Tab-separated table of C-alpha atoms in Angstrom:
chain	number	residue	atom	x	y	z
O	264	UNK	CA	0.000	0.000	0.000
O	265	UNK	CA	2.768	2.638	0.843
O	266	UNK	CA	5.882	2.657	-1.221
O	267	UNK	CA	9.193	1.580	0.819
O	268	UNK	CA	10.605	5.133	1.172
O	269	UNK	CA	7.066	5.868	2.661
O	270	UNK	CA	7.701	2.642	5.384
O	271	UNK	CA	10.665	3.390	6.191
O	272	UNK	CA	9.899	7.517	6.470
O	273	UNK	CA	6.863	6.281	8.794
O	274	UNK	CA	9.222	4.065	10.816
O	275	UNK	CA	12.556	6.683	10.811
O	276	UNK	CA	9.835	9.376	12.340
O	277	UNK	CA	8.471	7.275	14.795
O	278	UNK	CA	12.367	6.537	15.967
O	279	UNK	CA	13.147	10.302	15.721
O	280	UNK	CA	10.209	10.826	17.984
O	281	UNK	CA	10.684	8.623	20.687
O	282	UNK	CA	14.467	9.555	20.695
O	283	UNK	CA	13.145	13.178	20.221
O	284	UNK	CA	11.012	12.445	23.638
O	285	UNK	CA	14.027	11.605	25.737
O	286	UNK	CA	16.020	15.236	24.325
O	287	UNK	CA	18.200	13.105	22.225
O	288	UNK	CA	19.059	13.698	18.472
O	289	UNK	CA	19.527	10.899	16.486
O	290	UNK	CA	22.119	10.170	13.599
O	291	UNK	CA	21.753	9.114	10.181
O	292	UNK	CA	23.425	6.121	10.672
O	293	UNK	CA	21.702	5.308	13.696
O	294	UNK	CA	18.151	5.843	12.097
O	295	UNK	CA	19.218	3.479	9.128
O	296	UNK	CA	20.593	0.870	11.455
O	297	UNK	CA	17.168	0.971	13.336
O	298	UNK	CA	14.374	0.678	10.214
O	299	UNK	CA	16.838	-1.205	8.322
O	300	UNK	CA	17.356	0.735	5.275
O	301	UNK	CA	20.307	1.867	3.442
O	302	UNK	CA	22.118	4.838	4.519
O	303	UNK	CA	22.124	6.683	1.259
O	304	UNK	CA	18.016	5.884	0.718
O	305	UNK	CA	17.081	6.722	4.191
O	306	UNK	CA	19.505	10.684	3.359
O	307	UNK	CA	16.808	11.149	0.806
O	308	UNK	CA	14.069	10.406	2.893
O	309	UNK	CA	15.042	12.451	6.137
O	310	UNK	CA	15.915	15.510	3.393
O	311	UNK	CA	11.906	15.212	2.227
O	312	UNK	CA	11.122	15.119	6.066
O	313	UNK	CA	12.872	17.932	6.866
O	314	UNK	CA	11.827	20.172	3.794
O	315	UNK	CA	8.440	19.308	5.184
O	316	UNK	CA	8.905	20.212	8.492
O	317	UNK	CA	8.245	16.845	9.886
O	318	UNK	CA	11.786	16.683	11.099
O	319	UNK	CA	14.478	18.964	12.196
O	320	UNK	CA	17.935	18.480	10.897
O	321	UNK	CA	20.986	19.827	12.797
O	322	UNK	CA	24.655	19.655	11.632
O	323	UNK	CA	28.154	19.611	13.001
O	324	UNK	CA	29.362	17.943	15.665
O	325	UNK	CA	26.233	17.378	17.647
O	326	UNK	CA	24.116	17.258	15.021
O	327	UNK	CA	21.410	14.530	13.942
O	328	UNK	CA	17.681	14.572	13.621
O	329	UNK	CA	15.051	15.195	16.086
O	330	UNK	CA	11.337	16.873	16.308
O	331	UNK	CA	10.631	19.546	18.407
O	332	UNK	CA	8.555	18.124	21.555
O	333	UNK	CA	5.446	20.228	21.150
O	334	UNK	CA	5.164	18.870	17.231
O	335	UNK	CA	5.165	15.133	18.301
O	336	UNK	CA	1.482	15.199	18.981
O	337	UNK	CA	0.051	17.275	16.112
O	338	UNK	CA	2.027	15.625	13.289
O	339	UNK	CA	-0.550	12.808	11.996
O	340	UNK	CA	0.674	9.765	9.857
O	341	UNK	CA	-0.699	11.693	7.600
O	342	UNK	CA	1.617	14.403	7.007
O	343	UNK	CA	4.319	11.746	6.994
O	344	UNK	CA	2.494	9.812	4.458
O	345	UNK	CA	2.149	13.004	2.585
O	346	UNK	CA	5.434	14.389	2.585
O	347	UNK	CA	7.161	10.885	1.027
O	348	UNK	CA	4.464	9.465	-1.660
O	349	UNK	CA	2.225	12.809	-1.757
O	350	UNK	CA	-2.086	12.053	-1.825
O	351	UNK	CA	-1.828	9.114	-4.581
O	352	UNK	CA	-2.406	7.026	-2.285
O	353	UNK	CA	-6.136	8.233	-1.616
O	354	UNK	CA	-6.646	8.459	-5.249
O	355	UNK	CA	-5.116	5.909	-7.143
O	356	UNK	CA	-6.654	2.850	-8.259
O	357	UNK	CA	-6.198	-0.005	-6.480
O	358	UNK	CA	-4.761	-1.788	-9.501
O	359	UNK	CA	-2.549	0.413	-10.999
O	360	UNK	CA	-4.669	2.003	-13.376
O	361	UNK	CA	-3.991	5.203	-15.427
O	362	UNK	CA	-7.449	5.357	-15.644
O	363	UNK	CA	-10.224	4.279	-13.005
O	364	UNK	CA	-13.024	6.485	-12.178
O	365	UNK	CA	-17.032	5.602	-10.865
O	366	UNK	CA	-17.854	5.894	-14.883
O	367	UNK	CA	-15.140	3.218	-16.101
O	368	UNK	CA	-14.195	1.336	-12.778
O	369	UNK	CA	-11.682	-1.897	-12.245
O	370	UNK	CA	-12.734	-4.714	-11.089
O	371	UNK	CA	-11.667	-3.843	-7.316
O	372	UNK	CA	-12.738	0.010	-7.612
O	373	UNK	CA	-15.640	-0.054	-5.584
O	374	UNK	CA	-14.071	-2.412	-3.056
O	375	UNK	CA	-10.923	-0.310	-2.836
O	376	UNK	CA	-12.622	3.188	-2.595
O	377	UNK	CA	-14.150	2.301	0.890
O	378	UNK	CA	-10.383	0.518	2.151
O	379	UNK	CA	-8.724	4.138	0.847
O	380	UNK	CA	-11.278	6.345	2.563
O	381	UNK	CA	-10.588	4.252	6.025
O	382	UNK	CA	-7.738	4.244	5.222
O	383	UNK	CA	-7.311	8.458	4.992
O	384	UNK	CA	-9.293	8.661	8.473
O	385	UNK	CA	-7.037	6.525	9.960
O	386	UNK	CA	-3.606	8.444	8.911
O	387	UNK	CA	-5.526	11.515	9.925
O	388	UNK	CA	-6.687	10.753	13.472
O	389	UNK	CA	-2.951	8.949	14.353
O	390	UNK	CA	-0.706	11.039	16.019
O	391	UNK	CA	3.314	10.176	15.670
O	392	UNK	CA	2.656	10.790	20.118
O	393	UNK	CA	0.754	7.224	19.959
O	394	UNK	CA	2.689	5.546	17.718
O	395	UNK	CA	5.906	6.317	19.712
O	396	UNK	CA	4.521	5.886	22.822
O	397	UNK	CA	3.988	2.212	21.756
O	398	UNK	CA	7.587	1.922	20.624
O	399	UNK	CA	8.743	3.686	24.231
O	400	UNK	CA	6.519	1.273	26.260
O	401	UNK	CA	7.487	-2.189	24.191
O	402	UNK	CA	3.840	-2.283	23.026
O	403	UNK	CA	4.825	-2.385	19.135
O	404	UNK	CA	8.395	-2.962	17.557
O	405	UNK	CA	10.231	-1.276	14.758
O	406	UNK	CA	11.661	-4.344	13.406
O	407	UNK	CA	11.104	-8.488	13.857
């Protein structure tokens, strides 16, 4: 459903949060290490965080990512979603379409327009708060 830059974004966030929540920055090393993605793929993706304002980026010596505290709870999955892969997601068709509209559906479409619009609620009403707080408290895991 999400393209991999978009997984690992989601799960380099959620890391920079809960490292974020403890007044630690984080490198880039460090964040690839932990979502398991290449060094050089995961640059690109913390650069499209940070031009989004999602993440912070500091240089120098004590440098390394990190969110500002108060931003933890407003940013939405959403707006991490949106800043990697953009609104396709909520648009597209679920086959891979060019073209797949209510007049000239796919075979899935009007299966996979009720999935998207949950699936749009949900990124929206997520906060990157609960989905750290999970990875703080050992409820969920970053990787098996």
């Amino acid at each position: 459903m999400f393209s991999k830059a978009c997984e690992y974004g989601i799960k380099a966030t959620i890391y920079i949060a809960v490292k974020s929540m403890r007044q630690e920055r984080v490198s880039l090393k460090e964040i690839a290490e932990e979502v398991d993605s290449p060094v050089a793929f995961t640059a690109k993706i913390l650069q499209s965080l940070a031009k989004n304002g999602i993440i912070d980026s500091h240089k120098g010596p004590t440098g390394g990512f990190q969110i500002e505290e108060t931003k933890i709870d407003t940013i939405k999955l959403h707006d991490i979603v949106h800043a990697i892969d953009g609104d396709k997601i909520f648009s597209g068709c679920g086959l891979g379409l060019e073209q797949c509209d209510a007049r000239q559906p796919c075979p899935v479409h009007d299966k996979f327009v009720g999935i998207r619009d949950n699936l749009k609620i949900m990124l929206q009403n997520t906060s990157l708060y609960e989905l750290a707080t999970g990875l703080e408290i050992g409820l969920t895991h970053l990787k098996r």
